[in-house]
Short mmCIF file of C-alpha atoms in Angstrom, two decimals:
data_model
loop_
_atom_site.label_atom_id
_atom_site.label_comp_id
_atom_site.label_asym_id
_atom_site.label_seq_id
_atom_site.Cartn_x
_atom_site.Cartn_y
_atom_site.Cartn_z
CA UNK P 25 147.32 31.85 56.36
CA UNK P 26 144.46 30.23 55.76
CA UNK P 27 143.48 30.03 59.88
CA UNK P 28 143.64 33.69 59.42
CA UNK P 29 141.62 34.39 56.32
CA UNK P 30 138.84 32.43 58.23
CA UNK P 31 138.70 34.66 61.27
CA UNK P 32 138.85 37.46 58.86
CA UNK P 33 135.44 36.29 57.65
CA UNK P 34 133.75 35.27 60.50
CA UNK P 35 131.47 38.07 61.53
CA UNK P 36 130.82 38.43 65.53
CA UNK P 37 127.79 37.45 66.76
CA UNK P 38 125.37 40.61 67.75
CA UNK P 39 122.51 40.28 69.91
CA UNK P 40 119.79 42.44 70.56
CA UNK P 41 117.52 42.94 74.11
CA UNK P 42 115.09 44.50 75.41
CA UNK P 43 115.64 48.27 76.07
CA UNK P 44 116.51 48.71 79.77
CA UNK P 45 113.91 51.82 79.73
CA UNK P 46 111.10 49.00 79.50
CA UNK P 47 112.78 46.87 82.09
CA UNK P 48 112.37 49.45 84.54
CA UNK P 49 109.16 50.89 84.11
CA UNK P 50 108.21 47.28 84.20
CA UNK P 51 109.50 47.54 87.51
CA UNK P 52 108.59 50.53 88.88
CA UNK P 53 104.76 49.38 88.14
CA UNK P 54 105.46 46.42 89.96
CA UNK P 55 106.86 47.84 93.44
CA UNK P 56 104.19 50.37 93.30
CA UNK P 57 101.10 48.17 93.10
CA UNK P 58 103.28 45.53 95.25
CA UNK P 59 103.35 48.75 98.02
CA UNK P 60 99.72 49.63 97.04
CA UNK P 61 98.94 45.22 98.23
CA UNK P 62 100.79 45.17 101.05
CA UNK P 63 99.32 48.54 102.58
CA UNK P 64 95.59 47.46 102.08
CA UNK P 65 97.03 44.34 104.69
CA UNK P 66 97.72 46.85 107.66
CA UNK P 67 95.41 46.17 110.36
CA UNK P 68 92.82 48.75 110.54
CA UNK P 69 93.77 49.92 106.94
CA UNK P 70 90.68 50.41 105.11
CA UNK P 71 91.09 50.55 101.28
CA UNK P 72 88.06 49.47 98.92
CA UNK P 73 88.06 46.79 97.16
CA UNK P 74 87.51 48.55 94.25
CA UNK P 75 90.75 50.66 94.82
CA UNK P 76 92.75 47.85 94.88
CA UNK P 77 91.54 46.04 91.59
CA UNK P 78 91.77 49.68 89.80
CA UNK P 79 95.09 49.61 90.66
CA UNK P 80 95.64 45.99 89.50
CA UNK P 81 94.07 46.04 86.57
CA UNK P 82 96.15 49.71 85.81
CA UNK P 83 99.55 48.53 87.24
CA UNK P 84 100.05 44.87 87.08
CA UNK P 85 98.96 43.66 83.33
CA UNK P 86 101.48 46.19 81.97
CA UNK P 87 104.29 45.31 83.89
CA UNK P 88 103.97 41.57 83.33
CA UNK P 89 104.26 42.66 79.88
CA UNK P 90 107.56 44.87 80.41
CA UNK P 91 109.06 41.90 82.37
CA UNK P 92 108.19 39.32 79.42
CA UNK P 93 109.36 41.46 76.49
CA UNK P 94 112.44 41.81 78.52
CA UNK P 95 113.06 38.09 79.10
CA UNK P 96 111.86 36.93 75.77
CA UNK P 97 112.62 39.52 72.84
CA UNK P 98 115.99 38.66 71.65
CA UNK P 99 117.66 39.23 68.13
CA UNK P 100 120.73 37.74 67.14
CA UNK P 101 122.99 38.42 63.79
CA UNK P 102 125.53 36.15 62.43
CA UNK P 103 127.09 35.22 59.40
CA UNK P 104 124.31 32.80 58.69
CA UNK P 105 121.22 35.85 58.97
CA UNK P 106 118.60 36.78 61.57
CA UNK P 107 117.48 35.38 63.81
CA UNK P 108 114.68 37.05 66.32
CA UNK P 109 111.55 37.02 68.32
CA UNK P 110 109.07 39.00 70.45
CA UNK P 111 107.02 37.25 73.00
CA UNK P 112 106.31 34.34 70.56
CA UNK P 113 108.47 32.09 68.30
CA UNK P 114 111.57 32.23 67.06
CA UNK P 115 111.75 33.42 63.19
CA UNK P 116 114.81 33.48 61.28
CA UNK P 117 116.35 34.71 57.55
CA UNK P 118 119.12 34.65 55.57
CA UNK P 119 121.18 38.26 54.85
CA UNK P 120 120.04 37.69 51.22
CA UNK P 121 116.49 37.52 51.96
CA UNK P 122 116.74 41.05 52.94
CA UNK P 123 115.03 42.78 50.13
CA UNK P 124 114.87 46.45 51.61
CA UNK P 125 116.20 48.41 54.91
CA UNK P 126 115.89 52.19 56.21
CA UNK P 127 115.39 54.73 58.75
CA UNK P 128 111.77 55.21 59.16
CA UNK P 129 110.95 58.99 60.75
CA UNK P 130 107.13 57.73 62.43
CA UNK P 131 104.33 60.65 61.63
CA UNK P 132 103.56 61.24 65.23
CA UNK P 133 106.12 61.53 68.00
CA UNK P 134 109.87 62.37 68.38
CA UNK P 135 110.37 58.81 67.57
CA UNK P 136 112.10 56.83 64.55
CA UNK P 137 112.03 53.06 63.59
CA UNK P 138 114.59 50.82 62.13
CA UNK P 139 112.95 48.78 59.78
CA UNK P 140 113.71 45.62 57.72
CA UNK P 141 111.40 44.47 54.60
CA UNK P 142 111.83 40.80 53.52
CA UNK P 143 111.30 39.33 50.00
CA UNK P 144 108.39 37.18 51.54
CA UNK P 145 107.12 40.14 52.60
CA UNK P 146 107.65 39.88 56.21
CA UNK P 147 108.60 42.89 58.38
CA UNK P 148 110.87 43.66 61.06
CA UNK P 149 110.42 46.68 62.68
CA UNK P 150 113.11 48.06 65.55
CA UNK P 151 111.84 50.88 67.63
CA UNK P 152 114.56 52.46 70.00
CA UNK P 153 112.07 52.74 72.83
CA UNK P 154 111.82 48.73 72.67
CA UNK P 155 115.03 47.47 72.03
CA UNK P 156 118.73 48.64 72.99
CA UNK P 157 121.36 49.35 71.51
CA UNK P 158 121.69 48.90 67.86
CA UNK P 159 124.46 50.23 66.23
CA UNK P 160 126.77 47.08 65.89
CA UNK P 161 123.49 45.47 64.52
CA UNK P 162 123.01 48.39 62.00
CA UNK P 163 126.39 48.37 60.72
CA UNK P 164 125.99 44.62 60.08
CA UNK P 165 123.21 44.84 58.41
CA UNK P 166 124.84 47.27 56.28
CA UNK P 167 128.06 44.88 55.36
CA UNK P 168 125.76 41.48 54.50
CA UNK P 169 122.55 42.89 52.88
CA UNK P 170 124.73 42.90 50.06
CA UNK P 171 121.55 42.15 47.85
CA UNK P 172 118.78 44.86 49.20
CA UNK P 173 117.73 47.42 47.37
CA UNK P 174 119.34 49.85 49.94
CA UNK P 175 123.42 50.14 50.00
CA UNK P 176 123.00 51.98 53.27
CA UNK P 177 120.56 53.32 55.53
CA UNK P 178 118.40 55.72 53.89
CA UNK P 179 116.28 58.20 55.96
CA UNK P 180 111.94 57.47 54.75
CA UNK P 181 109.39 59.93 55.43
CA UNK P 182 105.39 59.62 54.16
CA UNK P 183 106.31 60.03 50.44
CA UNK P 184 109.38 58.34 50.51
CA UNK P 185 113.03 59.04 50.94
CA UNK P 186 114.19 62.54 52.04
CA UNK P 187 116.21 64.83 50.25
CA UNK P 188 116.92 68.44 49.87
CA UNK P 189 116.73 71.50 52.61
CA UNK P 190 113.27 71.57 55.52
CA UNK P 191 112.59 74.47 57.54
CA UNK P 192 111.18 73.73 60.88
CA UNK P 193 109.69 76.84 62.45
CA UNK P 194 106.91 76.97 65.13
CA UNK P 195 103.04 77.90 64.51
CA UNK P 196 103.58 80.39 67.07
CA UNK P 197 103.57 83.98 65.17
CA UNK P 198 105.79 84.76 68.56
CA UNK P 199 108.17 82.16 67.85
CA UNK P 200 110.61 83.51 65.75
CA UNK P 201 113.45 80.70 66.13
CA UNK P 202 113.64 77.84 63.12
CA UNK P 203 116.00 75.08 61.87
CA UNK P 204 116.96 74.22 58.47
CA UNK P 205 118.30 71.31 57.82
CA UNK P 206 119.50 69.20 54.57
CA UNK P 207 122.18 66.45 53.87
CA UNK P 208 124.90 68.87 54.41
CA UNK P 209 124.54 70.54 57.71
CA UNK P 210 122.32 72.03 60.11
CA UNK P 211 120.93 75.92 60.79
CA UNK P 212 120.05 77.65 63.96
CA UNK P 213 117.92 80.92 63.57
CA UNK P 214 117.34 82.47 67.29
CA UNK P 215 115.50 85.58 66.16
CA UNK P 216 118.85 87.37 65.97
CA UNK P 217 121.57 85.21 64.96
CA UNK P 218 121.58 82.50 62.03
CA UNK P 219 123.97 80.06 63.65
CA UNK P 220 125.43 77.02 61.11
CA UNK P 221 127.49 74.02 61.59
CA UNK P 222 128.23 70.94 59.21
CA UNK P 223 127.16 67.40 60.36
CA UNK P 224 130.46 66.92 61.22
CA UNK P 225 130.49 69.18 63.82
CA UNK P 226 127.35 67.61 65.57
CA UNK P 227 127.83 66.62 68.66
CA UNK P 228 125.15 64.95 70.97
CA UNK P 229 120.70 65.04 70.37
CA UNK P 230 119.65 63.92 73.54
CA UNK P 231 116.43 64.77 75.73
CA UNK P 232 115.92 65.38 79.34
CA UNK P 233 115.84 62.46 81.95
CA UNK P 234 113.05 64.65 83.70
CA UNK P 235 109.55 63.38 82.95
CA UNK P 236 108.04 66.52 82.47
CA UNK P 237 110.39 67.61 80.19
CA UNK P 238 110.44 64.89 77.93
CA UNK P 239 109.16 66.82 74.94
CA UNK P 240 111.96 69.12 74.72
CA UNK P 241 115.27 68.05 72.93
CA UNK P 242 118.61 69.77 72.68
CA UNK P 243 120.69 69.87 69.81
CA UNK P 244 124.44 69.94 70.73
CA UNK P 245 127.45 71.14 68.24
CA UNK P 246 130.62 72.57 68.00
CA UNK P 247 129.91 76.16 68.46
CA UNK P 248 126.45 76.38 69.91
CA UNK P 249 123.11 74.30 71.15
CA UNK P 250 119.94 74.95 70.41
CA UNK P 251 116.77 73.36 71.80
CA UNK P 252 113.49 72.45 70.42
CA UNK P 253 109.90 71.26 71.28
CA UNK P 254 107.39 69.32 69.74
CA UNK P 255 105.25 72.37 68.95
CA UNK P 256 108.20 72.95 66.25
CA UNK P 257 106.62 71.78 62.85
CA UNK P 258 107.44 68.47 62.00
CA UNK P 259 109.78 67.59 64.71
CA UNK P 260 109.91 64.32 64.52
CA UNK P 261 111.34 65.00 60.80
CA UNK P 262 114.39 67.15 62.23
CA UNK P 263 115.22 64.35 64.69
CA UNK P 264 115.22 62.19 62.26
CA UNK P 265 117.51 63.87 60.05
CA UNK P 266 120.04 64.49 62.81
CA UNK P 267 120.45 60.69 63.65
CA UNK P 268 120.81 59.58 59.50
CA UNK P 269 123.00 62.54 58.61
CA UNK P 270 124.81 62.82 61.92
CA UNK P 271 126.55 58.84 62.07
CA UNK P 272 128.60 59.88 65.29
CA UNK P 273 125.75 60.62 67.25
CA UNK P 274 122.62 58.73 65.22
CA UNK P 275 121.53 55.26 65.41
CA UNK P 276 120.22 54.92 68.73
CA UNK P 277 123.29 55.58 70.28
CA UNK P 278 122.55 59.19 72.38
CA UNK P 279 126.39 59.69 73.29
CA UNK P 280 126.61 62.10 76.64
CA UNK P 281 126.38 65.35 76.20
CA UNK P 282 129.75 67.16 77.19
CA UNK P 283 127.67 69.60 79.67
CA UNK P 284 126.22 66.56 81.53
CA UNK P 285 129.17 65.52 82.57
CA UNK P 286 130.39 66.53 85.72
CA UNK P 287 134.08 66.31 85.18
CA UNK P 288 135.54 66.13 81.84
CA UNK P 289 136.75 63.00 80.15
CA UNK P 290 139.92 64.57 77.71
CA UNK P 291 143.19 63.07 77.37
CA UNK P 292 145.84 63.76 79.78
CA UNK P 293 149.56 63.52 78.56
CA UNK P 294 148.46 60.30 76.82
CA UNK P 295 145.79 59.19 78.93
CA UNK P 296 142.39 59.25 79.55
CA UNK P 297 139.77 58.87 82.30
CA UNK P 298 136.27 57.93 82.11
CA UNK P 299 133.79 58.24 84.98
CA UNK P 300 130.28 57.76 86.16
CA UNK P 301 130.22 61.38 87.26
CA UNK P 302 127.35 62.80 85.09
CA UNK P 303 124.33 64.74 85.89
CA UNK P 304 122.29 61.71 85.54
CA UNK P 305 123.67 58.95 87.69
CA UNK P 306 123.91 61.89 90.14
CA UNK P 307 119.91 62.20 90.08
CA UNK P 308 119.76 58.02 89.93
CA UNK P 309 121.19 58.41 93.73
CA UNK P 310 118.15 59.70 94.83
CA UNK P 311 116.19 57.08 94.52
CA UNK P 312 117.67 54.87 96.72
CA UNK P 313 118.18 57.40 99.16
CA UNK P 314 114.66 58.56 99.14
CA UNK P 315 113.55 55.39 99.44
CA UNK P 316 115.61 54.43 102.26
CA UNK P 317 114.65 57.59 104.34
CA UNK P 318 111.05 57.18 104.09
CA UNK P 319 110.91 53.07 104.62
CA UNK P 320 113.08 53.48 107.54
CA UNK P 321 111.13 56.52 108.74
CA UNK P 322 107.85 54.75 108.61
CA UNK P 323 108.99 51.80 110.17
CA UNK P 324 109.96 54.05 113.20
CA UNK P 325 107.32 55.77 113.26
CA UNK P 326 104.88 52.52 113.28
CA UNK P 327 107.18 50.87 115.85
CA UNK P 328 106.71 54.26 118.08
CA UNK P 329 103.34 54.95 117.95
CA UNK P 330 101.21 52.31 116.09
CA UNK P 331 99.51 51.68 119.39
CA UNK P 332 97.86 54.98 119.53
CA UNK P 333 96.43 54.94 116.70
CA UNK P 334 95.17 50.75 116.95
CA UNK P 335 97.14 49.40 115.03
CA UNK P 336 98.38 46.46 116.50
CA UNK P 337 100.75 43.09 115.70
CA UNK P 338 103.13 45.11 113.26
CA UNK P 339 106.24 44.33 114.86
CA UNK P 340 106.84 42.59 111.45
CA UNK P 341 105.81 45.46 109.38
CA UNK P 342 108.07 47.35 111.12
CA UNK P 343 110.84 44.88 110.58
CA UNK P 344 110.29 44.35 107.28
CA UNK P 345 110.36 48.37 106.31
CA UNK P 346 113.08 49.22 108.83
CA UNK P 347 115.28 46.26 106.75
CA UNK P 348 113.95 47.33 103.17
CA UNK P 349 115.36 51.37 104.29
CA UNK P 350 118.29 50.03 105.73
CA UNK P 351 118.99 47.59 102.43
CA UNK P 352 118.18 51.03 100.56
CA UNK P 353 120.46 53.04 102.15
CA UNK P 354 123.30 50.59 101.60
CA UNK P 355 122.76 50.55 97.94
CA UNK P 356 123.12 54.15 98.18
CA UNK P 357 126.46 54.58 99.67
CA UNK P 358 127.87 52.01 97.83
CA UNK P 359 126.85 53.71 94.13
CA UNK P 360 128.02 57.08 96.07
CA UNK P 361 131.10 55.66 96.39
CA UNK P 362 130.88 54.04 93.16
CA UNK P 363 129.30 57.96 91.72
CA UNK P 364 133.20 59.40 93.46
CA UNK P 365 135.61 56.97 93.11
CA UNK P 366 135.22 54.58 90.40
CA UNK P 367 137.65 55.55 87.01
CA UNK P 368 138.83 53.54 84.18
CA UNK P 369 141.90 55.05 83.28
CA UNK P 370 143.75 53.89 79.14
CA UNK P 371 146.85 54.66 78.57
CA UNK P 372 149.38 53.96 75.80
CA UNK P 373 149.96 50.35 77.47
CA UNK P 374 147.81 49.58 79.57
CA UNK P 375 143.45 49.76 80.78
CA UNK P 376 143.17 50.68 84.68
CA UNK P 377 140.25 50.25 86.96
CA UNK P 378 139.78 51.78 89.74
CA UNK P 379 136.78 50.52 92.07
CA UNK P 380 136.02 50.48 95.70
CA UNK P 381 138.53 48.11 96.49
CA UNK P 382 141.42 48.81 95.52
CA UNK P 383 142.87 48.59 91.82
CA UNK P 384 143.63 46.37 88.45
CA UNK P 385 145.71 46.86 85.87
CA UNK P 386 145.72 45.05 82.51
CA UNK P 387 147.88 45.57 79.17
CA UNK P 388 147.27 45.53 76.31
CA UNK P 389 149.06 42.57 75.23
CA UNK P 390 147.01 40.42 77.41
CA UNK P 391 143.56 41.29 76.46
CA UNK P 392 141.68 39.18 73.82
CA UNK P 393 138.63 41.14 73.50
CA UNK P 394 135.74 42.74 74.65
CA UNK P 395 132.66 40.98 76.12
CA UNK P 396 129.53 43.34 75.43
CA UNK P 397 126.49 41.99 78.03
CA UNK P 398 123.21 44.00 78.44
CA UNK P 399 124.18 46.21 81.36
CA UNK P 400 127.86 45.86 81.10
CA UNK P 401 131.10 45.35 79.30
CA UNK P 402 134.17 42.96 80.01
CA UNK P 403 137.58 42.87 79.34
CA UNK P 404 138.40 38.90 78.37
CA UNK P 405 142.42 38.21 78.51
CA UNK P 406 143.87 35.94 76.35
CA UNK P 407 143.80 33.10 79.41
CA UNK P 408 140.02 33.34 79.83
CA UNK P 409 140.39 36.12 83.14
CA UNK P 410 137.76 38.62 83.18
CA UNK P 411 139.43 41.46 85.64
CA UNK P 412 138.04 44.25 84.49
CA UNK P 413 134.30 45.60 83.83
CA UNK P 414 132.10 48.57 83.65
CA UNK P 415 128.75 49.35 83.19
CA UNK P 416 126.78 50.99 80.31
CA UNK P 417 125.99 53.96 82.73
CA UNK P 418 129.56 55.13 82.60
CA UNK P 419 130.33 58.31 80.77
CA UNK P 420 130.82 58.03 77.22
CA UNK P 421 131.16 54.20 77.17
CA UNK P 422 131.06 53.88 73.37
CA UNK P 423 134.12 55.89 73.25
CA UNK P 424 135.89 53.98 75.71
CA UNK P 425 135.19 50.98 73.58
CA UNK P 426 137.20 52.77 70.40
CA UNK P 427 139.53 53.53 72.44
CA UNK P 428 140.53 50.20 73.71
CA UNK P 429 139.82 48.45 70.31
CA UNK P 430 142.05 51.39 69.13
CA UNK P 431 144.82 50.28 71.10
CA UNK P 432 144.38 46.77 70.89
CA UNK P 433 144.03 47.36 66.30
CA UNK P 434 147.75 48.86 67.14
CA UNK P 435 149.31 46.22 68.93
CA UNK P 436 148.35 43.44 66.95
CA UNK P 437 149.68 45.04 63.60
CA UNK P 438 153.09 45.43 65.65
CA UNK P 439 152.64 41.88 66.58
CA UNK P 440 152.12 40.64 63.05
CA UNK P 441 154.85 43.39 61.61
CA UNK P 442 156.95 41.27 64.05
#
């Protein structure tokens, strides 16, 4: 008894990382001004000097700065408090040194900050854009902050905490659509149709992976979507509101929408599959593949007629970008492969994967827990084997994790029925 009121208590470690967004625009910046240095060394290849430090100066200071928030900011959550850091020391304090904690909507952009206020009056501020995944941390934070003046996360605008109904229309006199939101639901006008649904009923806020679109987000419920822009008044507000009054979807964690996935994910007689068929991993494959096709292209193409234009000695070059398009091109068929065949199938016993070679089953009964790394999770069986994993690009991942946790909730209340 008293082995198991410990682990009752003892609260599982959470850790916070970098956001992989920053990781790879870190990079990107990198192989571009690493392409941009090794071009200006062609024979023949004239390129000012001035070019070249523009483009170090532009490229390379920010991505040394992606790739040293990535392999230094860390935050880690225990029973004994906080623990955390940026790019400089470590600071740490205790749950009841937590004298305030909410859901800052910013004044400018689409974006919203988790922030912590400590009695000392330190700060810790937790932008999504910055760091991952935070929802195991928020609900934490929730359980041991026992003594903050906040018994929950609390939405804050500019004049404090935000209550009642907000209409969001457009400055456009030809815009006729507008939202109206409050702390029970959420309303749709289109010009024609007032369309309502509950926060309940909420189903996915998520934005665009195109560039160019980033500006636009769509609103996903039960019975209809809507989309909006940041020319909608206050914006940033009605984003806001969606994440704190919308738990299933808020916190940082944008679940996938059902219409990006390619194939659905429902049960089947008991079962369910999940995937890494969605719209997005399906535009990730280009990169590699465009990538490949032009490295091995230009490669070629120097190896075949460099000479005629005088450039000379770049058998290497040739080499070296032949190999890189090649290297690219295997990546690509492998996540293709990966992108068509790869399934993790739960059932009422048992968690399947499926991968490119072959197989592995595991039951229920054997697995201890979950192991949650930065790009991927891990089943762990009760003998230390770790045969199954997926990564966080998989569709609907969080869901998967109920699921299994679910199953595994059930078995050990037969066990200890038993």
């Amino acid at each position: 008894m008293q082995t198991q009121s410990q682990q009752e208590k003892e609260t599982p470690t959470v850790q916070l990382r970098a956001g992989k967004y920053i990781a790879q625009m870190g990079r990107i910046l990198f192989f571009f001004w690493l392409l941009m240095l090794l071009t200006s060394q062609f024979p023949k290849t004239e390129i000012p000097v001035e070019i070249i430090l523009l483009f170090t100066l532009v490229m390379l200071p920010p991505a040394l700065a992606f790739a040293l928030w990535e392999a230094r900011a860390r935050l880690v959550a225990d029973d004994d408090g906080l623990r955390w850091r940026h790019f400089g020391r470590w600071h740490a304090a205790r749950w009841d040194e937590i004298d305030d904690y909410f859901f800052q909507a910013s004044e400018r952009g689409a974006r919203t900050t988790n922030c912590l206020r400590f009695r000392d009056g330190r700060k810790l501020d937790l932008s999504f854009t910055l760091w991952g995944d935070q929802t195991e941390f928020l609900e934490l934070v929730t359980q041991k902050a026992t003594q903050a003046k906040s018994s929950g996360w609390l939405l804050r605008g500019k004049e404090g905490t935000i209550t009642g109904r907000h209409v969001f229309s457009y400055k456009s006199p030809k815009r006729t659509e507008r939202f109206e939101a409050d702390e029970q639901g959420v309303r749709y006008f289109d010009g024609h149709t007032l369309h309502e649904a509950a926060w309940s009923e909420v189903l996915a806020l998520h934005d665009p992976q195109l560039i160019f679109q980033r500006n636009v987000l769509t609103l996903d419920t039960r019975d209809w979507s809507a989309s909006f822009s940041s020319a909608l008044k206050d914006h940033n507000l009605l984003r806001a509101m969606i994440r704190q009054y919308a738990p299933q979807i808020s916190m940082g964690r944008l679940r996938t929408p059902p219409r990006e996935l390619l194939i659905p994910t429902e049960r089947d007689n008991g079962k369910r599959t999940f995937h890494y068929q969605t719209r997005f991993y399906r535009s990730m494959l280009a990169l590699p593949l465009l990538t490949g096709i032009s490295s091995l292209a230009m490669g070629i193409w120097l190896a075949l007629f460099s000479h005629r234009y005088g450039l000379e000695d770049m058998d290497k070059v040739c080499v070296v970008l032949s190999g890189f398009g090649l290297l690219c091109l295997a990546i690509w068929i492998i996540e293709l492969r990966r992108f068509k065949i790869e399934r993790i199938i739960v059932d009422r016993e048992s968690v399947t994967w499926i991968h490119l070679l072959g197989e592995r089953r595991v039951f229920f009964e054997e697995i201890q827990a979950i192991e949650i790394s930065r790009e991927s999770d891990t089943l762990v069986t009760r003998s230390g084997e770790r045969p199954i994993r997926w990564r966080h690009s998989l569709a609907n991942v969080a869901e998967l994790r109920d699921e299994i946790n679910q199953h595994l909730s059930a078995k050990n209340n037969e066990d200890s029925v038993a």
